[in-house]
PDB file of C-alpha atoms and ligand atoms in Angstrom:
ATOM      1  CA  UNK A1251     100.119  73.691 118.952  1.00 62.00           C
ATOM      2  CA  UNK A1252     102.884  73.678 116.353  1.00 75.00           C
ATOM      3  CA  UNK A1253     101.987  72.964 112.759  1.00 81.00           C
ATOM      4  CA  UNK A1254     105.571  72.290 111.734  1.00 87.00           C
ATOM      5  CA  UNK A1255     105.986  68.669 110.648  1.00 85.00           C
ATOM      6  CA  UNK A1256     109.281  68.226 112.503  1.00 87.00           C
ATOM      7  CA  UNK A1257     107.908  69.547 115.826  1.00 87.00           C
ATOM      8  CA  UNK A1258     105.372  67.498 117.733  1.00 77.00           C
ATOM      9  CA  UNK A1259     102.140  69.344 118.533  1.00 76.00           C
ATOM     10  CA  UNK A1260     102.134  68.409 122.216  1.00 80.00           C
ATOM     11  CA  UNK A1261     105.225  68.169 124.402  1.00 80.00           C
ATOM     12  CA  UNK A1262     106.337  64.619 123.904  1.00 87.00           C
ATOM     13  CA  UNK A1263     109.515  63.390 125.533  1.00 95.00           C
ATOM     14  CA  UNK A1264     111.785  60.528 124.627  1.00 95.00           C
ATOM     15  CA  UNK A1265     114.843  59.238 126.483  1.00 97.00           C
ATOM     16  CA  UNK A1266     118.147  60.919 125.635  1.00 98.00           C
ATOM     17  CA  UNK A1267     120.159  58.006 124.256  1.00 98.00           C
ATOM     18  CA  UNK A1268     122.701  59.800 122.063  1.00 98.00           C
ATOM     19  CA  UNK A1269     124.685  61.590 124.795  1.00 98.00           C
ATOM     20  CA  UNK A1270     128.109  60.126 125.524  1.00 98.00           C
ATOM     21  CA  UNK A1271     129.710  60.722 128.943  1.00 98.00           C
ATOM     22  CA  UNK A1272     133.506  60.501 128.611  1.00 98.00           C
ATOM     23  CA  UNK A1273     135.980  60.016 131.457  1.00 98.00           C
ATOM     24  CA  UNK A1274     137.596  63.358 132.408  1.00 98.00           C
ATOM     25  CA  UNK A1275     140.995  62.482 130.925  1.00 98.00           C
ATOM     26  CA  UNK A1276     139.305  61.686 127.658  1.00 98.00           C
ATOM     27  CA  UNK A1277     137.298  64.926 127.781  1.00 98.00           C
ATOM     28  CA  UNK A1278     140.526  66.848 128.195  1.00 98.00           C
ATOM     29  CA  UNK A1279     142.192  65.028 125.321  1.00 99.00           C
ATOM     30  CA  UNK A1280     139.152  65.505 123.072  1.00 98.00           C
ATOM     31  CA  UNK A1281     138.857  69.218 123.846  1.00 98.00           C
ATOM     32  CA  UNK A1282     142.565  69.695 123.122  1.00 98.00           C
ATOM     33  CA  UNK A1283     142.425  67.692 119.906  1.00 98.00           C
ATOM     34  CA  UNK A1284     139.364  69.588 118.691  1.00 98.00           C
ATOM     35  CA  UNK A1285     140.972  72.946 119.436  1.00 98.00           C
ATOM     36  CA  UNK A1286     144.203  71.896 117.691  1.00 98.00           C
ATOM     37  CA  UNK A1287     142.229  70.911 114.622  1.00 98.00           C
ATOM     38  CA  UNK A1288     139.992  73.998 114.533  1.00 98.00           C
ATOM     39  CA  UNK A1289     142.927  76.327 115.088  1.00 98.00           C
ATOM     40  CA  UNK A1290     144.415  75.119 111.774  1.00 97.00           C
ATOM     41  CA  UNK A1291     141.403  76.548 109.952  1.00 98.00           C
ATOM     42  CA  UNK A1292     142.177  79.639 107.913  1.00 98.00           C
ATOM     43  CA  UNK A1293     139.877  81.671 105.752  1.00 98.00           C
ATOM     44  CA  UNK A1294     141.318  81.567 102.246  1.00 98.00           C
ATOM     45  CA  UNK A1295     140.797  83.671  99.121  1.00 98.00           C
ATOM     46  CA  UNK A1296     142.847  81.630  96.639  1.00 98.00           C
ATOM     47  CA  UNK A1297     140.921  78.530  95.609  1.00 98.00           C
ATOM     48  CA  UNK A1298     141.757  75.579  93.383  1.00 98.00           C
ATOM     49  CA  UNK A1299     139.240  74.645  90.685  1.00 98.00           C
ATOM     50  CA  UNK A1300     139.602  70.975  91.635  1.00 98.00           C
ATOM     51  CA  UNK A1301     136.190  69.342  92.072  1.00 98.00           C
ATOM     52  CA  UNK A1302     134.951  68.295  95.499  1.00 98.00           C
ATOM     53  CA  UNK A1303     132.787  65.207  96.141  1.00 98.00           C
ATOM     54  CA  UNK A1304     129.168  66.311  96.347  1.00 98.00           C
ATOM     55  CA  UNK A1305     128.419  63.803  99.091  1.00 98.00           C
ATOM     56  CA  UNK A1306     130.892  65.558 101.388  1.00 99.00           C
ATOM     57  CA  UNK A1307     128.954  68.789 100.882  1.00 99.00           C
ATOM     58  CA  UNK A1308     125.679  66.958 101.542  1.00 99.00           C
ATOM     59  CA  UNK A1309     127.011  65.537 104.832  1.00 99.00           C
ATOM     60  CA  UNK A1310     128.243  68.978 105.905  1.00 99.00           C
ATOM     61  CA  UNK A1311     124.832  70.487 105.131  1.00 99.00           C
ATOM     62  CA  UNK A1312     123.203  67.787 107.257  1.00 99.00           C
ATOM     63  CA  UNK A1313     125.615  68.806 110.033  1.00 99.00           C
ATOM     64  CA  UNK A1314     124.549  72.455 109.629  1.00 99.00           C
ATOM     65  CA  UNK A1315     120.929  71.331 109.753  1.00 98.00           C
ATOM     66  CA  UNK A1316     121.603  69.612 113.095  1.00 98.00           C
ATOM     67  CA  UNK A1317     122.258  73.011 114.749  1.00 98.00           C
ATOM     68  CA  UNK A1318     119.970  74.298 117.503  1.00 98.00           C
ATOM     69  CA  UNK A1319     117.500  77.016 116.472  1.00 98.00           C
ATOM     70  CA  UNK A1320     114.746  79.242 117.871  1.00 98.00           C
ATOM     71  CA  UNK A1321     111.764  76.977 118.721  1.00 97.00           C
ATOM     72  CA  UNK A1322     113.500  74.343 116.553  1.00 97.00           C
ATOM     73  CA  UNK A1323     112.034  76.094 113.487  1.00 98.00           C
ATOM     74  CA  UNK A1324     115.329  75.610 111.595  1.00 98.00           C
ATOM     75  CA  UNK A1325     114.941  78.931 109.745  1.00 98.00           C
ATOM     76  CA  UNK A1326     117.714  78.378 107.194  1.00 98.00           C
ATOM     77  CA  UNK A1327     118.064  77.430 103.569  1.00 98.00           C
ATOM     78  CA  UNK A1328     121.238  76.570 101.671  1.00 99.00           C
ATOM     79  CA  UNK A1329     121.591  76.946  97.912  1.00 98.00           C
ATOM     80  CA  UNK A1330     124.621  75.065  96.621  1.00 99.00           C
ATOM     81  CA  UNK A1331     125.884  76.491  93.356  1.00 98.00           C
ATOM     82  CA  UNK A1332     128.230  74.502  91.115  1.00 98.00           C
ATOM     83  CA  UNK A1333     126.899  75.636  87.729  1.00 98.00           C
ATOM     84  CA  UNK A1334     129.602  77.728  85.970  1.00 98.00           C
ATOM     85  CA  UNK A1335     127.219  80.202  84.331  1.00 98.00           C
ATOM     86  CA  UNK A1336     125.403  80.829  87.618  1.00 98.00           C
ATOM     87  CA  UNK A1337     128.746  81.285  89.392  1.00 98.00           C
ATOM     88  CA  UNK A1338     129.710  83.811  86.715  1.00 98.00           C
ATOM     89  CA  UNK A1339     126.500  85.771  87.315  1.00 98.00           C
ATOM     90  CA  UNK A1340     127.053  85.661  91.083  1.00 98.00           C
ATOM     91  CA  UNK A1341     130.576  86.971  90.589  1.00 98.00           C
ATOM     92  CA  UNK A1342     129.273  89.813  88.414  1.00 97.00           C
ATOM     93  CA  UNK A1343     126.615  90.712  91.018  1.00 97.00           C
ATOM     94  CA  UNK A1344     129.078  90.554  93.909  1.00 97.00           C
ATOM     95  CA  UNK A1345     131.787  92.539  92.131  1.00 97.00           C
ATOM     96  CA  UNK A1346     129.323  95.283  91.201  1.00 95.00           C
ATOM     97  CA  UNK A1347     128.490  95.738  94.907  1.00 94.00           C
ATOM     98  CA  UNK A1348     132.101  95.342  95.984  1.00 95.00           C
ATOM     99  CA  UNK A1349     133.379  97.992  93.543  1.00 96.00           C
ATOM    100  CA  UNK A1350     130.784 100.383  94.928  1.00 95.00           C
ATOM    101  CA  UNK A1351     131.871  99.429  98.458  1.00 94.00           C
ATOM    102  CA  UNK A1352     135.601  99.852  97.951  1.00 95.00           C
ATOM    103  CA  UNK A1353     135.356 102.969  95.764  1.00 95.00           C
ATOM    104  CA  UNK A1354     132.538 104.863  97.501  1.00 95.00           C
ATOM    105  CA  UNK A1355     130.560 103.284 100.328  1.00 95.00           C
ATOM    106  CA  UNK A1356     133.285 102.118 102.706  1.00 95.00           C
ATOM    107  CA  UNK A1357     134.451 104.801 105.124  1.00 95.00           C
ATOM    108  CA  UNK A1358     138.223 105.185 105.582  1.00 96.00           C
ATOM    109  CA  UNK A1359     138.072 103.532 109.036  1.00 97.00           C
ATOM    110  CA  UNK A1360     136.496 100.385 107.538  1.00 95.00           C
ATOM    111  CA  UNK A1361     139.044 100.220 104.720  1.00 95.00           C
ATOM    112  CA  UNK A1362     141.842 100.619 107.261  1.00 96.00           C
ATOM    113  CA  UNK A1363     140.388  97.708 109.255  1.00 95.00           C
ATOM    114  CA  UNK A1364     140.401  95.531 106.129  1.00 95.00           C
ATOM    115  CA  UNK A1365     143.951  96.472 105.099  1.00 94.00           C
ATOM    116  CA  UNK A1366     145.631  93.543 106.967  1.00 94.00           C
ATOM    117  CA  UNK A1367     143.413  91.093 105.044  1.00 94.00           C
ATOM    118  CA  UNK A1368     144.404  92.394 101.625  1.00 91.00           C
ATOM    119  CA  UNK A1369     140.839  92.223 100.240  1.00 94.00           C
ATOM    120  CA  UNK A1370     139.669  94.118  97.177  1.00 94.00           C
ATOM    121  CA  UNK A1371     136.754  94.226  94.730  1.00 95.00           C
ATOM    122  CA  UNK A1372     138.101  91.376  92.591  1.00 96.00           C
ATOM    123  CA  UNK A1373     136.211  88.190  93.433  1.00 97.00           C
ATOM    124  CA  UNK A1374     137.653  85.693  90.927  1.00 97.00           C
ATOM    125  CA  UNK A1375     137.264  82.921  93.537  1.00 98.00           C
ATOM    126  CA  UNK A1376     133.505  83.050  92.988  1.00 98.00           C
ATOM    127  CA  UNK A1377     134.073  81.454  89.570  1.00 98.00           C
ATOM    128  CA  UNK A1378     137.095  79.327  90.443  1.00 98.00           C
ATOM    129  CA  UNK A1379     135.920  77.494  93.598  1.00 98.00           C
ATOM    130  CA  UNK A1380     133.861  74.366  92.870  1.00 98.00           C
ATOM    131  CA  UNK A1381     131.005  75.251  95.241  1.00 98.00           C
ATOM    132  CA  UNK A1382     129.344  78.419  96.487  1.00 98.00           C
ATOM    133  CA  UNK A1383     126.849  77.913  99.292  1.00 98.00           C
ATOM    134  CA  UNK A1384     124.397  80.807  99.641  1.00 98.00           C
ATOM    135  CA  UNK A1385     123.002  80.778 103.177  1.00 98.00           C
ATOM    136  CA  UNK A1386     119.535  82.260 103.667  1.00 98.00           C
ATOM    137  CA  UNK A1387     117.585  82.993 106.857  1.00 98.00           C
ATOM    138  CA  UNK A1388     113.807  82.598 106.749  1.00 98.00           C
ATOM    139  CA  UNK A1389     111.760  85.258 108.587  1.00 98.00           C
ATOM    140  CA  UNK A1390     108.823  82.871 108.298  1.00 98.00           C
ATOM    141  CA  UNK A1391     108.210  79.284 107.250  1.00 96.00           C
ATOM    142  CA  UNK A1392     105.667  78.778 104.483  1.00 94.00           C
ATOM    143  CA  UNK A1393     103.987  75.368 104.703  1.00 93.00           C
ATOM    144  CA  UNK A1394     102.816  73.327 101.714  1.00 91.00           C
ATOM    145  CA  UNK A1395      99.197  74.464 102.271  1.00 93.00           C
ATOM    146  CA  UNK A1396     100.369  78.106 102.007  1.00 92.00           C
ATOM    147  CA  UNK A1397      99.981  78.885 105.716  1.00 94.00           C
ATOM    148  CA  UNK A1398     102.781  80.843 107.367  1.00 96.00           C
ATOM    149  CA  UNK A1399     104.583  80.423 110.666  1.00 96.00           C
ATOM    150  CA  UNK A1400     106.744  83.101 112.230  1.00 97.00           C
ATOM    151  CA  UNK A1401     110.348  82.197 113.007  1.00 98.00           C
ATOM    152  CA  UNK A1402     112.354  83.394 116.024  1.00 98.00           C
ATOM    153  CA  UNK A1403     115.992  84.306 116.594  1.00 98.00           C
ATOM    154  CA  UNK A1404     116.667  83.933 112.895  1.00 98.00           C
ATOM    155  CA  UNK A1405     120.121  85.635 112.716  1.00 98.00           C
ATOM    156  CA  UNK A1406     121.291  83.723 115.795  1.00 98.00           C
ATOM    157  CA  UNK A1407     120.023  80.398 114.426  1.00 98.00           C
ATOM    158  CA  UNK A1408     121.519  80.943 110.966  1.00 98.00           C
ATOM    159  CA  UNK A1409     124.849  81.972 112.488  1.00 98.00           C
ATOM    160  CA  UNK A1410     125.018  78.847 114.653  1.00 98.00           C
ATOM    161  CA  UNK A1411     124.213  76.624 111.659  1.00 99.00           C
ATOM    162  CA  UNK A1412     126.855  78.440 109.617  1.00 99.00           C
ATOM    163  CA  UNK A1413     129.419  77.766 112.352  1.00 98.00           C
ATOM    164  CA  UNK A1414     128.510  74.083 112.270  1.00 99.00           C
ATOM    165  CA  UNK A1415     128.842  74.123 108.466  1.00 99.00           C
ATOM    166  CA  UNK A1416     132.257  75.819 108.416  1.00 99.00           C
ATOM    167  CA  UNK A1417     133.533  73.416 111.091  1.00 98.00           C
ATOM    168  CA  UNK A1418     132.165  70.377 109.237  1.00 99.00           C
ATOM    169  CA  UNK A1419     133.751  71.474 105.965  1.00 99.00           C
ATOM    170  CA  UNK A1420     137.078  72.069 107.688  1.00 98.00           C
ATOM    171  CA  UNK A1421     136.832  68.711 109.465  1.00 98.00           C
ATOM    172  CA  UNK A1422     136.165  67.036 106.085  1.00 98.00           C
ATOM    173  CA  UNK A1423     139.300  68.567 104.570  1.00 98.00           C
ATOM    174  CA  UNK A1424     137.902  71.584 102.759  1.00 99.00           C
ATOM    175  CA  UNK A1425     138.652  75.291 103.002  1.00 98.00           C
ATOM    176  CA  UNK A1426     136.132  78.125 103.098  1.00 98.00           C
ATOM    177  CA  UNK A1427     135.696  81.846 102.745  1.00 98.00           C
ATOM    178  CA  UNK A1428     132.809  83.568 104.529  1.00 98.00           C
ATOM    179  CA  UNK A1429     132.072  86.095 101.815  1.00 97.00           C
ATOM    180  CA  UNK A1430     129.629  88.914 102.494  1.00 95.00           C
ATOM    181  CA  UNK A1431     128.986  91.081  99.455  1.00 92.00           C
ATOM    182  CA  UNK A1432     126.832  93.907 100.738  1.00 88.00           C
ATOM    183  CA  UNK A1433     123.984  94.242  99.938  1.00 91.00           C
ATOM    184  CA  UNK A1434     123.382  90.627  98.918  1.00 95.00           C
ATOM    185  CA  UNK A1435     119.782  90.825  97.655  1.00 95.00           C
ATOM    186  CA  UNK A1436     120.969  90.068  94.120  1.00 97.00           C
ATOM    187  CA  UNK A1437     121.247  86.466  95.338  1.00 98.00           C
ATOM    188  CA  UNK A1438     117.456  86.220  95.852  1.00 98.00           C
ATOM    189  CA  UNK A1439     116.877  87.022  92.228  1.00 97.00           C
ATOM    190  CA  UNK A1440     119.714  84.896  90.807  1.00 98.00           C
ATOM    191  CA  UNK A1441     118.903  81.880  92.976  1.00 98.00           C
ATOM    192  CA  UNK A1442     115.129  82.267  92.837  1.00 98.00           C
ATOM    193  CA  UNK A1443     114.553  82.614  96.568  1.00 98.00           C
ATOM    194  CA  UNK A1444     111.477  84.424  97.996  1.00 97.00           C
ATOM    195  CA  UNK A1445     111.691  87.915  99.494  1.00 97.00           C
ATOM    196  CA  UNK A1446     111.093  86.689 103.065  1.00 97.00           C
ATOM    197  CA  UNK A1447     114.449  84.894 102.862  1.00 98.00           C
ATOM    198  CA  UNK A1448     117.464  87.053 103.655  1.00 98.00           C
ATOM    199  CA  UNK A1449     120.901  86.079 102.354  1.00 98.00           C
ATOM    200  CA  UNK A1450     123.394  86.109 105.224  1.00 98.00           C
ATOM    201  CA  UNK A1451     126.599  84.659 103.843  1.00 98.00           C
ATOM    202  CA  UNK A1452     127.968  83.394 100.575  1.00 98.00           C
ATOM    203  CA  UNK A1453     130.251  80.564 101.655  1.00 98.00           C
ATOM    204  CA  UNK A1454     132.976  79.762  99.135  1.00 98.00           C
ATOM    205  CA  UNK A1455     134.075  76.120  99.376  1.00 99.00           C
ATOM    206  CA  UNK A1456     136.919  74.116  97.872  1.00 98.00           C
ATOM    207  CA  UNK A1457     140.581  73.199  98.145  1.00 98.00           C
ATOM    208  CA  UNK A1458     143.228  75.901  98.516  1.00 98.00           C
ATOM    209  CA  UNK A1459     145.102  76.838  95.345  1.00 98.00           C
ATOM    210  CA  UNK A1460     148.658  75.568  95.135  1.00 98.00           C
ATOM    211  CA  UNK A1461     150.922  77.939  97.068  1.00 97.00           C
ATOM    212  CA  UNK A1462     147.852  79.619  98.589  1.00 98.00           C
ATOM    213  CA  UNK A1463     148.843  82.578 100.755  1.00 98.00           C
ATOM    214  CA  UNK A1464     146.887  83.762 103.800  1.00 98.00           C
ATOM    215  CA  UNK A1465     147.200  86.951 105.833  1.00 97.00           C
ATOM    216  CA  UNK A1466     149.502  86.712 108.834  1.00 97.00           C
ATOM    217  CA  UNK A1467     146.880  87.450 111.484  1.00 96.00           C
ATOM    218  CA  UNK A1468     146.284  85.961 114.907  1.00 96.00           C
ATOM    219  CA  UNK A1469     143.533  85.273 117.409  1.00 98.00           C
ATOM    220  CA  UNK A1470     142.872  86.839 120.820  1.00 98.00           C
ATOM    221  CA  UNK A1471     144.048  84.990 123.934  1.00 98.00           C
ATOM    222  CA  UNK A1472     141.697  83.208 126.328  1.00 98.00           C
ATOM    223  CA  UNK A1473     142.098  86.094 128.809  1.00 98.00           C
ATOM    224  CA  UNK A1474     141.072  88.505 126.044  1.00 98.00           C
ATOM    225  CA  UNK A1475     137.890  86.648 125.168  1.00 98.00           C
ATOM    226  CA  UNK A1476     136.658  85.133 128.421  1.00 98.00           C
ATOM    227  CA  UNK A1477     136.452  85.507 132.164  1.00 98.00           C
ATOM    228  CA  UNK A1478     135.468  82.988 134.816  1.00 98.00           C
ATOM    229  CA  UNK A1479     133.466  84.497 137.676  1.00 98.00           C
TER     230      UNK A1479
HETATM  231  N1  IYR B2654     132.517  92.468 101.677  1.00 55.79           N
HETATM  232  C1  IYR B2654     133.786  93.000 101.278  1.00 55.79           C
HETATM  233  C2  IYR B2654     134.494  93.708 102.376  1.00 55.79           C
HETATM  234  C3  IYR B2654     134.863  92.907 103.567  1.00 55.79           C
HETATM  235  C4  IYR B2654     134.329  93.264 104.800  1.00 55.79           C
HETATM  236  C5  IYR B2654     134.705  92.617 105.944  1.00 55.79           C
HETATM  237  I1  IYR B2654     133.985  93.261 107.725  1.00 55.79           I
HETATM  238  C6  IYR B2654     135.630  91.539 105.868  1.00 55.79           C
HETATM  239  O1  IYR B2654     135.998  90.865 107.027  1.00 55.79           O
HETATM  240  C7  IYR B2654     136.159  91.189 104.642  1.00 55.79           C
HETATM  241  C8  IYR B2654     135.756  91.878 103.510  1.00 55.79           C
HETATM  242  C9  IYR B2654     134.668  91.929 100.630  1.00 55.79           C
HETATM  243  O2  IYR B2654     134.280  90.760 100.627  1.00 55.79           O
HETATM  244  O3  IYR B2654     135.740  92.238 100.118  1.00 55.79           O
END
């Protein structure tokens, strides 16, 4: 018997009314159009400071929240940071870890792998971009009465929701960077999140800077990534 308010205690089924069955030609056209649009998405590191409508971010978070998750426990939490002084502190925390990473922690092989991306310890975008979305995974859900419920497949669930979020932001006309300062625990303290929440990704969101440059990198082919048996 689930105690979570969004899950019914007993199995209770309702008719599926939201599914749309398209004719095959339309399916083909839709799949092509979606691929063409998603393929335009590029991770960027040069952001404009131009503000972004908050309601767009809210809609994209609702999209992320519509992702499937282990036992439908929805073990994610998003902290949206627009406050300049908080962004400054996040930048300081991230750059401290990044300097350590680039100067000491990262083995040569890892630095070689990053070379085509042109990344370094300077994270000015954390102050420039209008929104930073810190994405947390919840090992457990704490209910209002203080009782605790274990969550399942947390990394998988958070990753799926993050994919939904990145796609929604792109679809809305925004660019993102999936930033992963490591370790990221400084975010718990700065953003006042409990210890049972693990930060997974710091998503940087905004418009590209004018004349934004991106690395000239490609994607694997279908044959590289999939087989049909
Ligand atoms: N977190 C560092 C390093 C980094 C690691 C990987 I794997 C990347 O794909 C990109 C960067 C940074 O943000 O610079």
